[in-house]
Coordinates of C-alpha atoms and ligand atoms in Angstrom, one line a residue:
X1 CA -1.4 -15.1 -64.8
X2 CA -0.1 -17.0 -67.6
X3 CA -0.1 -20.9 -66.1
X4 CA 1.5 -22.2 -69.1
X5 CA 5.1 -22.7 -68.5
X6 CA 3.4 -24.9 -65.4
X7 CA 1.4 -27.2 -67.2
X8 CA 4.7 -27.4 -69.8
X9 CA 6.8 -28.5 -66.6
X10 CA 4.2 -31.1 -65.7
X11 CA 3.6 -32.7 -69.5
X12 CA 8.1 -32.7 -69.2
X13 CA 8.1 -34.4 -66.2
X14 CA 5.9 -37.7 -66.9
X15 CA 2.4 -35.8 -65.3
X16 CA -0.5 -36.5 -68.4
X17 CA -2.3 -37.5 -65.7
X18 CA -2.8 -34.6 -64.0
X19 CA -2.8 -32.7 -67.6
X20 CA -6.0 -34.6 -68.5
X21 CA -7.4 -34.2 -64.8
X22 CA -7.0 -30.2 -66.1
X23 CA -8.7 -30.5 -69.0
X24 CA -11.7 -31.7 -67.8
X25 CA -12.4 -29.4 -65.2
X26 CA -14.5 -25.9 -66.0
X27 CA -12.4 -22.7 -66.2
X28 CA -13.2 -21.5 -63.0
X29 CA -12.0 -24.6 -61.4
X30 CA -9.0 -25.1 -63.8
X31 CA -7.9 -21.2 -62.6
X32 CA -8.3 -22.6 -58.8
X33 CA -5.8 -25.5 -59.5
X34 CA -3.7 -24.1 -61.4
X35 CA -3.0 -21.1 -58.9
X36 CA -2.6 -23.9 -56.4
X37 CA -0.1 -25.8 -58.4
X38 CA 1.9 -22.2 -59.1
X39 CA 2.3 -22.5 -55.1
X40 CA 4.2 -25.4 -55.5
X41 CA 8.0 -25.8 -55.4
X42 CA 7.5 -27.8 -58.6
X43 CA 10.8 -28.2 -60.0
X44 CA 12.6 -28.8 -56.3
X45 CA 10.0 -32.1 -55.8
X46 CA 10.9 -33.7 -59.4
X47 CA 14.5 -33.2 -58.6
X48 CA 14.3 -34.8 -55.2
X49 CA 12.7 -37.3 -56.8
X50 CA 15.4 -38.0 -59.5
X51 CA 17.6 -38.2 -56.4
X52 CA 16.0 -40.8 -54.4
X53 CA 14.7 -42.9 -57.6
X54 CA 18.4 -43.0 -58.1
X55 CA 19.2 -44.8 -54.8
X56 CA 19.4 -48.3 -54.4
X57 CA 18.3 -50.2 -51.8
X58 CA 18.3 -49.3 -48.0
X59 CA 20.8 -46.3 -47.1
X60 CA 24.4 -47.5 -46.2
X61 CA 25.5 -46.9 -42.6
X62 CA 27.9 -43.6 -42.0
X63 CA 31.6 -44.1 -41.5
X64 CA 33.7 -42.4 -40.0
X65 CA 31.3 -41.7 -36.5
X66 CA 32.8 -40.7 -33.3
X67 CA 31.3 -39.3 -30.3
X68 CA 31.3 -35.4 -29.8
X69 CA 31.9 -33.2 -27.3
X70 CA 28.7 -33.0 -24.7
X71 CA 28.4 -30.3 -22.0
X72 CA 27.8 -32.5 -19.1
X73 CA 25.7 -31.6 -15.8
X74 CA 28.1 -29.5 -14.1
X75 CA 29.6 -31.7 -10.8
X76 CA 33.1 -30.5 -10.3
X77 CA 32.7 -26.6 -8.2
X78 CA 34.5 -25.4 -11.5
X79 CA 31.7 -26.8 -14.0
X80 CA 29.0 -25.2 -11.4
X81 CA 30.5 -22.0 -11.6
X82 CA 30.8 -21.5 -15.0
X83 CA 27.3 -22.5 -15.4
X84 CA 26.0 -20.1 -12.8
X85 CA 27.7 -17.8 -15.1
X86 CA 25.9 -19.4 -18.3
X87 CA 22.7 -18.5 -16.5
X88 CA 23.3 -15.1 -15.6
X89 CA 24.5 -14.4 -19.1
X90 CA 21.1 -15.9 -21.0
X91 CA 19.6 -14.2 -18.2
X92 CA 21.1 -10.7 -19.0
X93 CA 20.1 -11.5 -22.9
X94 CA 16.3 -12.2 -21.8
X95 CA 16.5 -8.7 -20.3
X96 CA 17.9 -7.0 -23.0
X97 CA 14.9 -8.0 -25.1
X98 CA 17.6 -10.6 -27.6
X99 CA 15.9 -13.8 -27.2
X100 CA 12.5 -15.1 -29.2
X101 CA 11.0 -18.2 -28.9
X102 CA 10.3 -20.5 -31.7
X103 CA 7.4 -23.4 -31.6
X104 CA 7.2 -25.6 -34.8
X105 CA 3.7 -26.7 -34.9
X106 CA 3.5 -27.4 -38.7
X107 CA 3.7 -31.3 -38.7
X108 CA 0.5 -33.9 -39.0
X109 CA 0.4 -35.4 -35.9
X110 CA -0.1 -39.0 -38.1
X111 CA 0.6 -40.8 -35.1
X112 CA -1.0 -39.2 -32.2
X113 CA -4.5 -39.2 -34.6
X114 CA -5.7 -36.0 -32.9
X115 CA -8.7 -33.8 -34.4
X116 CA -7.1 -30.7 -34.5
X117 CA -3.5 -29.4 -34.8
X118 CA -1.2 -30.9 -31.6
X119 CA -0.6 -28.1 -30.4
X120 CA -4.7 -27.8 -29.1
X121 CA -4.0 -31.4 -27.3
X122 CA -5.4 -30.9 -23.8
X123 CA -2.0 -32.1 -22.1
X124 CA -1.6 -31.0 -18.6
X125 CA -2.7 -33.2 -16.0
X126 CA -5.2 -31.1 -14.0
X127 CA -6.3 -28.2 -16.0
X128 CA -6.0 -29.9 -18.8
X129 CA -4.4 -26.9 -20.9
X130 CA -3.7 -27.2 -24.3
X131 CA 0.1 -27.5 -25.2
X132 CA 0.3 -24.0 -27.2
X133 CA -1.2 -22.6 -23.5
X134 CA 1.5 -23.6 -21.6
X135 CA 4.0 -21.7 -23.7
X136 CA 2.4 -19.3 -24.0
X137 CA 2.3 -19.0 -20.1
X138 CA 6.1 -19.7 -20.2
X139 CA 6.7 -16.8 -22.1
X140 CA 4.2 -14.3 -20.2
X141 CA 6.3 -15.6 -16.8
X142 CA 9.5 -15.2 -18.4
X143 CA 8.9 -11.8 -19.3
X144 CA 7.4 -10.4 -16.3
X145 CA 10.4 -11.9 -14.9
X146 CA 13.0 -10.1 -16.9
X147 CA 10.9 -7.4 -17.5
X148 CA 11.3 -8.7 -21.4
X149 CA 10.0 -8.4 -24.6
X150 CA 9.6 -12.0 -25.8
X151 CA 8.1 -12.3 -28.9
X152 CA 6.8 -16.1 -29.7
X153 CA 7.0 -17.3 -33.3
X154 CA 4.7 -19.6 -34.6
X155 CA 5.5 -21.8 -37.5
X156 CA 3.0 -23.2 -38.6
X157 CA 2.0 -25.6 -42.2
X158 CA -0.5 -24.3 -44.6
X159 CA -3.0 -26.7 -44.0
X160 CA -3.3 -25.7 -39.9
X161 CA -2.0 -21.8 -40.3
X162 CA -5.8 -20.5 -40.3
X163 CA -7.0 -22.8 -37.6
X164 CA -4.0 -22.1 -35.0
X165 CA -4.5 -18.3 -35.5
X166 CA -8.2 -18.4 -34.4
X167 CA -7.4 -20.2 -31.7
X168 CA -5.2 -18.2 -30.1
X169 CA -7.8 -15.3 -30.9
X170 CA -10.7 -16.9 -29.7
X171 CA -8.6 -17.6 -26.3
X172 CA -7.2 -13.9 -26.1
X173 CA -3.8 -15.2 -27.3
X174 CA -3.5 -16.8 -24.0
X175 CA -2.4 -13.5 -22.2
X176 CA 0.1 -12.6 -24.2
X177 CA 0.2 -9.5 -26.7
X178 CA -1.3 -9.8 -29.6
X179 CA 1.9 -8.1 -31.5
X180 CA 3.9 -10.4 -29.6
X181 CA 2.6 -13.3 -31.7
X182 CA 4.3 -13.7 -35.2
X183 CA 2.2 -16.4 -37.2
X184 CA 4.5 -17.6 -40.2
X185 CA 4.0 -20.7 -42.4
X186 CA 6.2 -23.3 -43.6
X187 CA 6.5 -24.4 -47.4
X188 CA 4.6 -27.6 -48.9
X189 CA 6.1 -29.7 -51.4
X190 CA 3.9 -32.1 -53.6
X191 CA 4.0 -36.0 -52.4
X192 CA 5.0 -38.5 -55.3
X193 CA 4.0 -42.2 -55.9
X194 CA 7.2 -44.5 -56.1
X195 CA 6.4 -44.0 -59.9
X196 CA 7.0 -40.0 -60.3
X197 CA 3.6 -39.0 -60.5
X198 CA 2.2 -36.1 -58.4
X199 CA -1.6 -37.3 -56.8
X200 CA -4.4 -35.1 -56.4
X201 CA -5.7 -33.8 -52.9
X202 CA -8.7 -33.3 -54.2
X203 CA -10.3 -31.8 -57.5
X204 CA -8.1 -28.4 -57.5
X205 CA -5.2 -29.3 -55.6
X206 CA -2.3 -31.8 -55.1
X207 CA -2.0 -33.6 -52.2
X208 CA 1.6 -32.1 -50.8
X209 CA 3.1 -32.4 -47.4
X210 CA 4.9 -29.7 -45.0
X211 CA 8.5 -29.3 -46.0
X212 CA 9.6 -30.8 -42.8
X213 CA 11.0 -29.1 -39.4
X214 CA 14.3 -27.6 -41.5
X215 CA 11.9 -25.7 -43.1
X216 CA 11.5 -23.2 -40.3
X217 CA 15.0 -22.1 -41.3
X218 CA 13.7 -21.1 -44.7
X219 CA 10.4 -19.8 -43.7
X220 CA 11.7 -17.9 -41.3
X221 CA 13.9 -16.1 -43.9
X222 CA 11.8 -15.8 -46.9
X223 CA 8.9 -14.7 -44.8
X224 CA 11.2 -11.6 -43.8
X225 CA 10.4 -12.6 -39.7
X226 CA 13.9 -12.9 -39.4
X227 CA 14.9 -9.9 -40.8
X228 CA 12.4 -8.3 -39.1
X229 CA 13.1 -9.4 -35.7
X230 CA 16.9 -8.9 -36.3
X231 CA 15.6 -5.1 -36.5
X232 CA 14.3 -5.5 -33.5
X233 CA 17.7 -6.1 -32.0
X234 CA 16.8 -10.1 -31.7
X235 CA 20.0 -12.3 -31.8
X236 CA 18.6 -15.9 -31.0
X237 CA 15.8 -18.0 -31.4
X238 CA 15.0 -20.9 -28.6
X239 CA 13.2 -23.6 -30.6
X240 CA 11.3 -26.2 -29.5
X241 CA 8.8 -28.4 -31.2
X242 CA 5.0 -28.2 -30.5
X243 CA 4.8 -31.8 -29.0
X244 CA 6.9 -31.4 -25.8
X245 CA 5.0 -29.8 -22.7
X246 CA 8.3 -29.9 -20.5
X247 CA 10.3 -28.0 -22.7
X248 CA 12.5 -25.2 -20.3
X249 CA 11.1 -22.4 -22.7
X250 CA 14.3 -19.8 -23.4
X251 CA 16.2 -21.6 -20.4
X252 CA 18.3 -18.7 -19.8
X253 CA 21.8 -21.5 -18.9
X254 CA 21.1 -23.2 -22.5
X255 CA 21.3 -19.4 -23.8
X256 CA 24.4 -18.9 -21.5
X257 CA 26.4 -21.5 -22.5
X258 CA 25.4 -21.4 -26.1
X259 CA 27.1 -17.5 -25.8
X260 CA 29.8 -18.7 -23.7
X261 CA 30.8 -21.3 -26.7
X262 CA 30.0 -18.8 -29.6
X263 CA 28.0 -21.2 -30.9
X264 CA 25.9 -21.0 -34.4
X265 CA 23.2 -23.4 -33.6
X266 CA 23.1 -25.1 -30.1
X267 CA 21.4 -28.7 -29.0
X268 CA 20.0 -30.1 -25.8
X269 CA 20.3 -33.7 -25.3
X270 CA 19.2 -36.6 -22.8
X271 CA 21.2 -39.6 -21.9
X272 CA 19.6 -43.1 -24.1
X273 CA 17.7 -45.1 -21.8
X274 CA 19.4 -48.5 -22.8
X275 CA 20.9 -49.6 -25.3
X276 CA 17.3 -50.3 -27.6
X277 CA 16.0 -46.8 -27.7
X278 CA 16.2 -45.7 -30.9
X279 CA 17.2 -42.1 -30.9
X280 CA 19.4 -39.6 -32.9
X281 CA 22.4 -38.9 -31.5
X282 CA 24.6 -35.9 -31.1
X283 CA 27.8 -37.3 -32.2
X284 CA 31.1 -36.3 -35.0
X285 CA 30.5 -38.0 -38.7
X286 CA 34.0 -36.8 -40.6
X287 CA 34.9 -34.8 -37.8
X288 CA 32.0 -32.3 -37.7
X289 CA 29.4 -32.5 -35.1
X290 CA 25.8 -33.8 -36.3
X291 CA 22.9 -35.3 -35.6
X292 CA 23.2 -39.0 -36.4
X293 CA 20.0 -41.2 -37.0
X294 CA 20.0 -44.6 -35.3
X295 CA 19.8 -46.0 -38.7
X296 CA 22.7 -44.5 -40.2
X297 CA 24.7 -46.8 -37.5
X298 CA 25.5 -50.2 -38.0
X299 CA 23.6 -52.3 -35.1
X300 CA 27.3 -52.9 -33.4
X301 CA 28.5 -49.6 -33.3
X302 CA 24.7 -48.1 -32.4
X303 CA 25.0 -51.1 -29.5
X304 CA 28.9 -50.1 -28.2
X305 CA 29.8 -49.2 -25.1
X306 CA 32.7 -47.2 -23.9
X307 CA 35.7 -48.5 -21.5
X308 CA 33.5 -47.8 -18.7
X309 CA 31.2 -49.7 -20.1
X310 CA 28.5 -47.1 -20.8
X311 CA 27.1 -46.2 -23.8
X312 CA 28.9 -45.1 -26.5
X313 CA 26.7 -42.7 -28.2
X314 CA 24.6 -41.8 -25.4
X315 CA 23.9 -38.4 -25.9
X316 CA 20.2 -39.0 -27.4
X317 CA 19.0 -35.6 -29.3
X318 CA 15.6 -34.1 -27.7
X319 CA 14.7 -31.4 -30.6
X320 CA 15.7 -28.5 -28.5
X321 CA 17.9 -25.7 -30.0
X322 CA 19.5 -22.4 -29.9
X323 CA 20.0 -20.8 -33.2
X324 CA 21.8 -17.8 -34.0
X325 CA 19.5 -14.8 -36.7
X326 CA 23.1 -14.6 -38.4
X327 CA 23.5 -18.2 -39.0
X328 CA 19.5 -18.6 -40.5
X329 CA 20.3 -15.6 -42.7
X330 CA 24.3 -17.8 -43.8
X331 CA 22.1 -20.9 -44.1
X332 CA 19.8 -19.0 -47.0
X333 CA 22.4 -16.9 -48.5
X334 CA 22.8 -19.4 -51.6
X335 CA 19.8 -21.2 -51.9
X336 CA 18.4 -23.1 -49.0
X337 CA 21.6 -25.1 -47.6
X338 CA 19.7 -28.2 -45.9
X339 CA 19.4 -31.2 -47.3
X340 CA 16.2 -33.1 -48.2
X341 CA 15.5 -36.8 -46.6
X342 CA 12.7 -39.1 -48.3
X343 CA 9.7 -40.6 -46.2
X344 CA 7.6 -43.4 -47.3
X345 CA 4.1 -43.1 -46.2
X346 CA 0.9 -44.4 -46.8
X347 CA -1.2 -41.2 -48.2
X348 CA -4.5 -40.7 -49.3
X349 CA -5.7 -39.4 -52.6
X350 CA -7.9 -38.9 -55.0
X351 CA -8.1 -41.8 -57.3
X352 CA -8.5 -42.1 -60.8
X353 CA -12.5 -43.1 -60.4
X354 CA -12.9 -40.0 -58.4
X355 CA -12.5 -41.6 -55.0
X356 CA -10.2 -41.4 -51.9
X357 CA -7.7 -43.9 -52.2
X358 CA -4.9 -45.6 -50.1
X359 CA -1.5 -45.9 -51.7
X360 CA 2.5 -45.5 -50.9
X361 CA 3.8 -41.8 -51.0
X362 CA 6.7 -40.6 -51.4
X363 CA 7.3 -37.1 -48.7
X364 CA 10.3 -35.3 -48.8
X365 CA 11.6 -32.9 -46.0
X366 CA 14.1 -31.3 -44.3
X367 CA 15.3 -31.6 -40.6
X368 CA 16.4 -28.5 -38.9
X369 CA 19.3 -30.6 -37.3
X370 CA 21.1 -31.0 -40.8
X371 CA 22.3 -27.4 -39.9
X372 CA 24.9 -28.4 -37.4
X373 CA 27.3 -29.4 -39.8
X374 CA 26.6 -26.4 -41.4
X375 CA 27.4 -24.7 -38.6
X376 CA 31.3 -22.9 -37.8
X377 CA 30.6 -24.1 -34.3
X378 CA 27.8 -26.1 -32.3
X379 CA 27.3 -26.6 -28.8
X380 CA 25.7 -29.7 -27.2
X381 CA 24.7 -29.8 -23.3
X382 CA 23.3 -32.4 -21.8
X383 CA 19.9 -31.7 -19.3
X384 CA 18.4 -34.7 -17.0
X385 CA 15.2 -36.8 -19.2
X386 CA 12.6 -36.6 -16.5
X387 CA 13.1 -32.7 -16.5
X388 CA 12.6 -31.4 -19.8
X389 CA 11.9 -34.1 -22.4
X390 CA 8.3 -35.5 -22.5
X391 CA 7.3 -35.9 -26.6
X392 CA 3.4 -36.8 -27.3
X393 CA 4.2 -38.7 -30.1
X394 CA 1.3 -41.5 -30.2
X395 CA -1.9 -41.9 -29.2
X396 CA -1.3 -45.1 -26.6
X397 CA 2.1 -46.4 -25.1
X398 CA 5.4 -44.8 -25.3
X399 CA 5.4 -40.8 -25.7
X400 CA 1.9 -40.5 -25.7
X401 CA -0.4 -38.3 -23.6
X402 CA -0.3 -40.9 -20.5
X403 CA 3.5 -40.9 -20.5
X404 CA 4.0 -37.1 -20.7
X405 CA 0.9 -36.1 -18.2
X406 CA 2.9 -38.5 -15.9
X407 CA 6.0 -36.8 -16.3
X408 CA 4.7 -33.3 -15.4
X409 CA 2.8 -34.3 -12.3
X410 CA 6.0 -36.5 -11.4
X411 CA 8.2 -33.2 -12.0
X412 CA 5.9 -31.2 -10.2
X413 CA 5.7 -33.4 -7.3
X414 CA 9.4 -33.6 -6.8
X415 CA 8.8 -29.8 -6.8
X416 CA 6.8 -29.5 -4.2
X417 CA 8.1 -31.8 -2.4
X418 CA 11.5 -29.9 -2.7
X419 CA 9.4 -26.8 -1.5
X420 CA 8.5 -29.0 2.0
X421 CA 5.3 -30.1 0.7
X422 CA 4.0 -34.0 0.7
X423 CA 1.8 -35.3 -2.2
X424 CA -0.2 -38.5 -1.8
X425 CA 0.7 -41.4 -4.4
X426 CA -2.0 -41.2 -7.1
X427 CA -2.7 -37.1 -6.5
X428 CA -2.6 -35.1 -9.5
X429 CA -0.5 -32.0 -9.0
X430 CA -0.2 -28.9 -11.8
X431 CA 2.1 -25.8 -11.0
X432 CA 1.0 -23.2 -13.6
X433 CA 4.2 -21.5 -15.4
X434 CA 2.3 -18.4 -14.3
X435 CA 2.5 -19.4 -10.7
X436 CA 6.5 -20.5 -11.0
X437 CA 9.0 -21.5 -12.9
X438 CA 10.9 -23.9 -11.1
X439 CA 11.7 -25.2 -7.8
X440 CA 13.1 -22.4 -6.7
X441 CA 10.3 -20.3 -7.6
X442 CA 7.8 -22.4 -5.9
X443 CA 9.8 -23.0 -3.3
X444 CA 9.3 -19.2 -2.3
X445 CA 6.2 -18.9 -3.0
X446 CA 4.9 -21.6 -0.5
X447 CA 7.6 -20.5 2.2
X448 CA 5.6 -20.1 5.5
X449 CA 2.5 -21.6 4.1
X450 CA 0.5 -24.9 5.1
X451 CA -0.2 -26.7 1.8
X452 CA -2.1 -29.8 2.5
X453 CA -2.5 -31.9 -0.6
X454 CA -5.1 -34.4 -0.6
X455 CA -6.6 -34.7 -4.0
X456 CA -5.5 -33.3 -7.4
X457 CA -4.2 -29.8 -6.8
X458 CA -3.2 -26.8 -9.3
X459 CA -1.3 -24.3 -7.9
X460 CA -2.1 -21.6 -10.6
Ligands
UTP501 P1 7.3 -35.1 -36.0 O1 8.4 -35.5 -36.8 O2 7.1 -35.8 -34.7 O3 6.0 -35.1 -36.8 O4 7.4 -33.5 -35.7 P2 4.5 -34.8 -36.4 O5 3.9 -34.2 -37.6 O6 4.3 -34.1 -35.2 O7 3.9 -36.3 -36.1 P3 3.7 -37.5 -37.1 O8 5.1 -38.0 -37.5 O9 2.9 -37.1 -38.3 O10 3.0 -38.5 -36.2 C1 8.2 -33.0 -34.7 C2 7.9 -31.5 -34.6 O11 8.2 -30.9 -35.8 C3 7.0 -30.2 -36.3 C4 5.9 -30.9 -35.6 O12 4.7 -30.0 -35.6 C5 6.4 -31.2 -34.3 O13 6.4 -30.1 -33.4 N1 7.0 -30.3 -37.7 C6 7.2 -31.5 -38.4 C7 6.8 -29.1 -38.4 O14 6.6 -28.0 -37.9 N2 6.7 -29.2 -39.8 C8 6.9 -30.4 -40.5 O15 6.9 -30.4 -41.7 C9 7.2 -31.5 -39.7

């Protein structure tokens, strides 16, 4: 492979550094980092950079932002009928095998500081099952269920692609088939300095980052997964990120309604707690729906309230999707159509003595939300917080591994409680997906039957 018109690019684009760090490695070595480097969307990271050097100062505020249109939880006898219908609809597309379920699991999991990829985090409250393990179990339910083929799609980054697949081999792919599990990985673009310049991982490699959630999108095209699974006769993906144990896996009323609205790309969201939490909101910027960070409000408007005096923009995004195989494959068609946002992190690298160092970096990625304005139409529907949101986010505090393992035992015990059945304060309860899927479910199960809870239970 001829790496020249690489090293040309660098030497262009301000990188001596790196040119020097090539030259003094042996040949072996230099071939190693070179066929890295030739992995490497090169040219895409120095114009992102060009971009973002270019900008000023901190990012003005959006105009022009107006709420959007949210499905609410049905009250009226109308809204519960045509939701009834929503289900029965996603239900009928489960069944006829249309439906595959999505789990980004490429991020770093910075904050939550875990050794491993997040998706290993031992999360439930009894059993203590890792979070890939309980979708997994989702999945297997749901398809004995419907009687469905449910393939699960993995995306993984390349740094934790290798690691994730043993796992679910040395764990028998957690009862589901093995051909049922599609592996795929997400791109890596280099990280930058403030300056420009690219900074070594280590001897043969820059250090790069995942592309970002968005880049599911791409990966999922250029892989030829969705092409592949269009073949298949699939017609939607239900995504969900890796962090979030309560997520309703392929809820077959999100599926519904997303049909019922002919909808491109569809969005759960929860109402904001008060009027601090910072969250993105589902909301209209020039008129098209989109996913609005807090910090592209201005504090008053991200503060208003409405004539009732609720909040404004309540509708507080919780990374759960529907997205059509057509509208991945329109989003590709030209080019990748997402944008790219900058992060500023503190990354380490190798220094110039040879030695890790500390220092700012510059990471750029994509969000898979920046499709709804890319969408022809979008569909929002608003589910109840304590039900399906949960995020382990950090290691201590808010959306950590206390908060969520709370929320699932506080779910289950309104369960069970639903099904007739009292749980002691402090008891920790676990309903395995395998044993139901909801209230209902577990409801039946336990009909007739004496369940005395005293201690921490798992019905499984
Ligand atoms: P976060 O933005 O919360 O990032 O990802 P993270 O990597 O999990 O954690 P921090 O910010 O480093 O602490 C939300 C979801 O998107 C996935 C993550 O795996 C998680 O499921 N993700 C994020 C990717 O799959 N790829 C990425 O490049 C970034």
């Amino acid at each position: 492979m001829d790496f020249q018109p690489i090293l040309d690019l660098l030497e262009k684009n301000g990188q001596a550094h790196i040119l020097d760090h090539v030259r003094r490695l042996s040949p072996e070595k230099r071939e190693v980092f070179c066929r890295n480097l030739s992995t490497l969307n090169l040219p895409l990271a120095f114009r992102l950079y060009q971009k973002f050097s270019r900008q000023k100062g901190s990012s003005a505020h959006l105009p022009n932002i107006e709420p959007a249109f949210v499905i609410s939880t049905p009250r009226t006898p109308e809204e519960i009928q045509r939701r009834q219908e929503a289900f029965r609809l996603g239900e009928s597309l489960i069944r006829g095998n249309q439906i595959a379920v999505l789990i980004v699991a490429g991020g770093q999991g910075t904050r939550l500081g875990f050794p491993g990829p997040k998706g290993f985090f031992p999360i439930s409250p009894v059993k203590k099952k890792p979070l890939f393990q309980l979708f997994a179990e989702s999945i297997q339910a749901l398809s004995t269920r419907y009687r469905a083929r449910i393939p699960l799609l993995v995306m993984t980054s390349r740094e934790n692609r290798e690691e994730t697949e043993t796992f679910f081999q040395s764990r028998d792919f957690f009862g589901l088939g093995k051909d049922q599990i599609h592996f795929f990985s997400q791109g890596m673009l280099p990280t930058l300095t403030p300056g420009g310049k690219l900074i070594l991982g280590d001897e043969t490699s820059l250090l790069a980052n995942p592309d970002g959630h968005g880049g599911s999108l791409k990966a999922l095209h250029e892989s030829g997964l969705a092409g592949r699974l269009r073949g298949q006769g699939i017609s939607e993906i239900f995504y969900c990120q890796v962090d979030n144990p309560l997520a309703k896996i392929a809820d077959p009323a999100f599926i519904g309604c997303h049909r019922q609205e002919g909808a491109d790309i569809s969005t759960k969201v929860v109402r904001r707690q008060n009027l601090e939490e910072k969250v993105g909101i589902y909301g209209m910027v020039n008129g098209k729906p989109a996913i609005i960070e807090y910090s592209d409000f201005s504090p008053e408007d991200y503060r208003s309230l409405d004539e009732n005096g609720s909040i404004r923009y309540w509708a507080g995004n919780i990374a759960i999707h529907l997205i059509s195989l057509s509208f991945v494959d329109r989003l590709n068609r030209q080019g990748f159509a997402l944008p790219y946002h900058r992060a500023v992190k503190e990354v380490e690298g190798l220094g110039p003595t040879g030695g890790n160092e500390t220092m700012a970096g510059w990471k750029f990625e994509s969000f898979v939300f920046d499709s709804i304005p890319l969408a022809q139409k979008s569909c929002c529907l608003e589910v109840v917080r304590e039900e399906e949101f949960a995020p382990v986010k950090n290691q201590t505090g808010i959306d950590s591994p206390d908060t969520a393992r709370r929320a699932m035992t506080d779910l289950f015990r309104r369960w069970l409680e639903y099904a007739g059945v009292q749980v002691p304060p402090g008891a920790q309860v676990e309903v395995s997906p395998l044993f139901a899927l909801d209230q209902e479910e577990l409801a039946g199960k336990l009909k007739g039957k004496k369940v005395v809870i005293q201690e921490d239970t798992y019905f499984g």
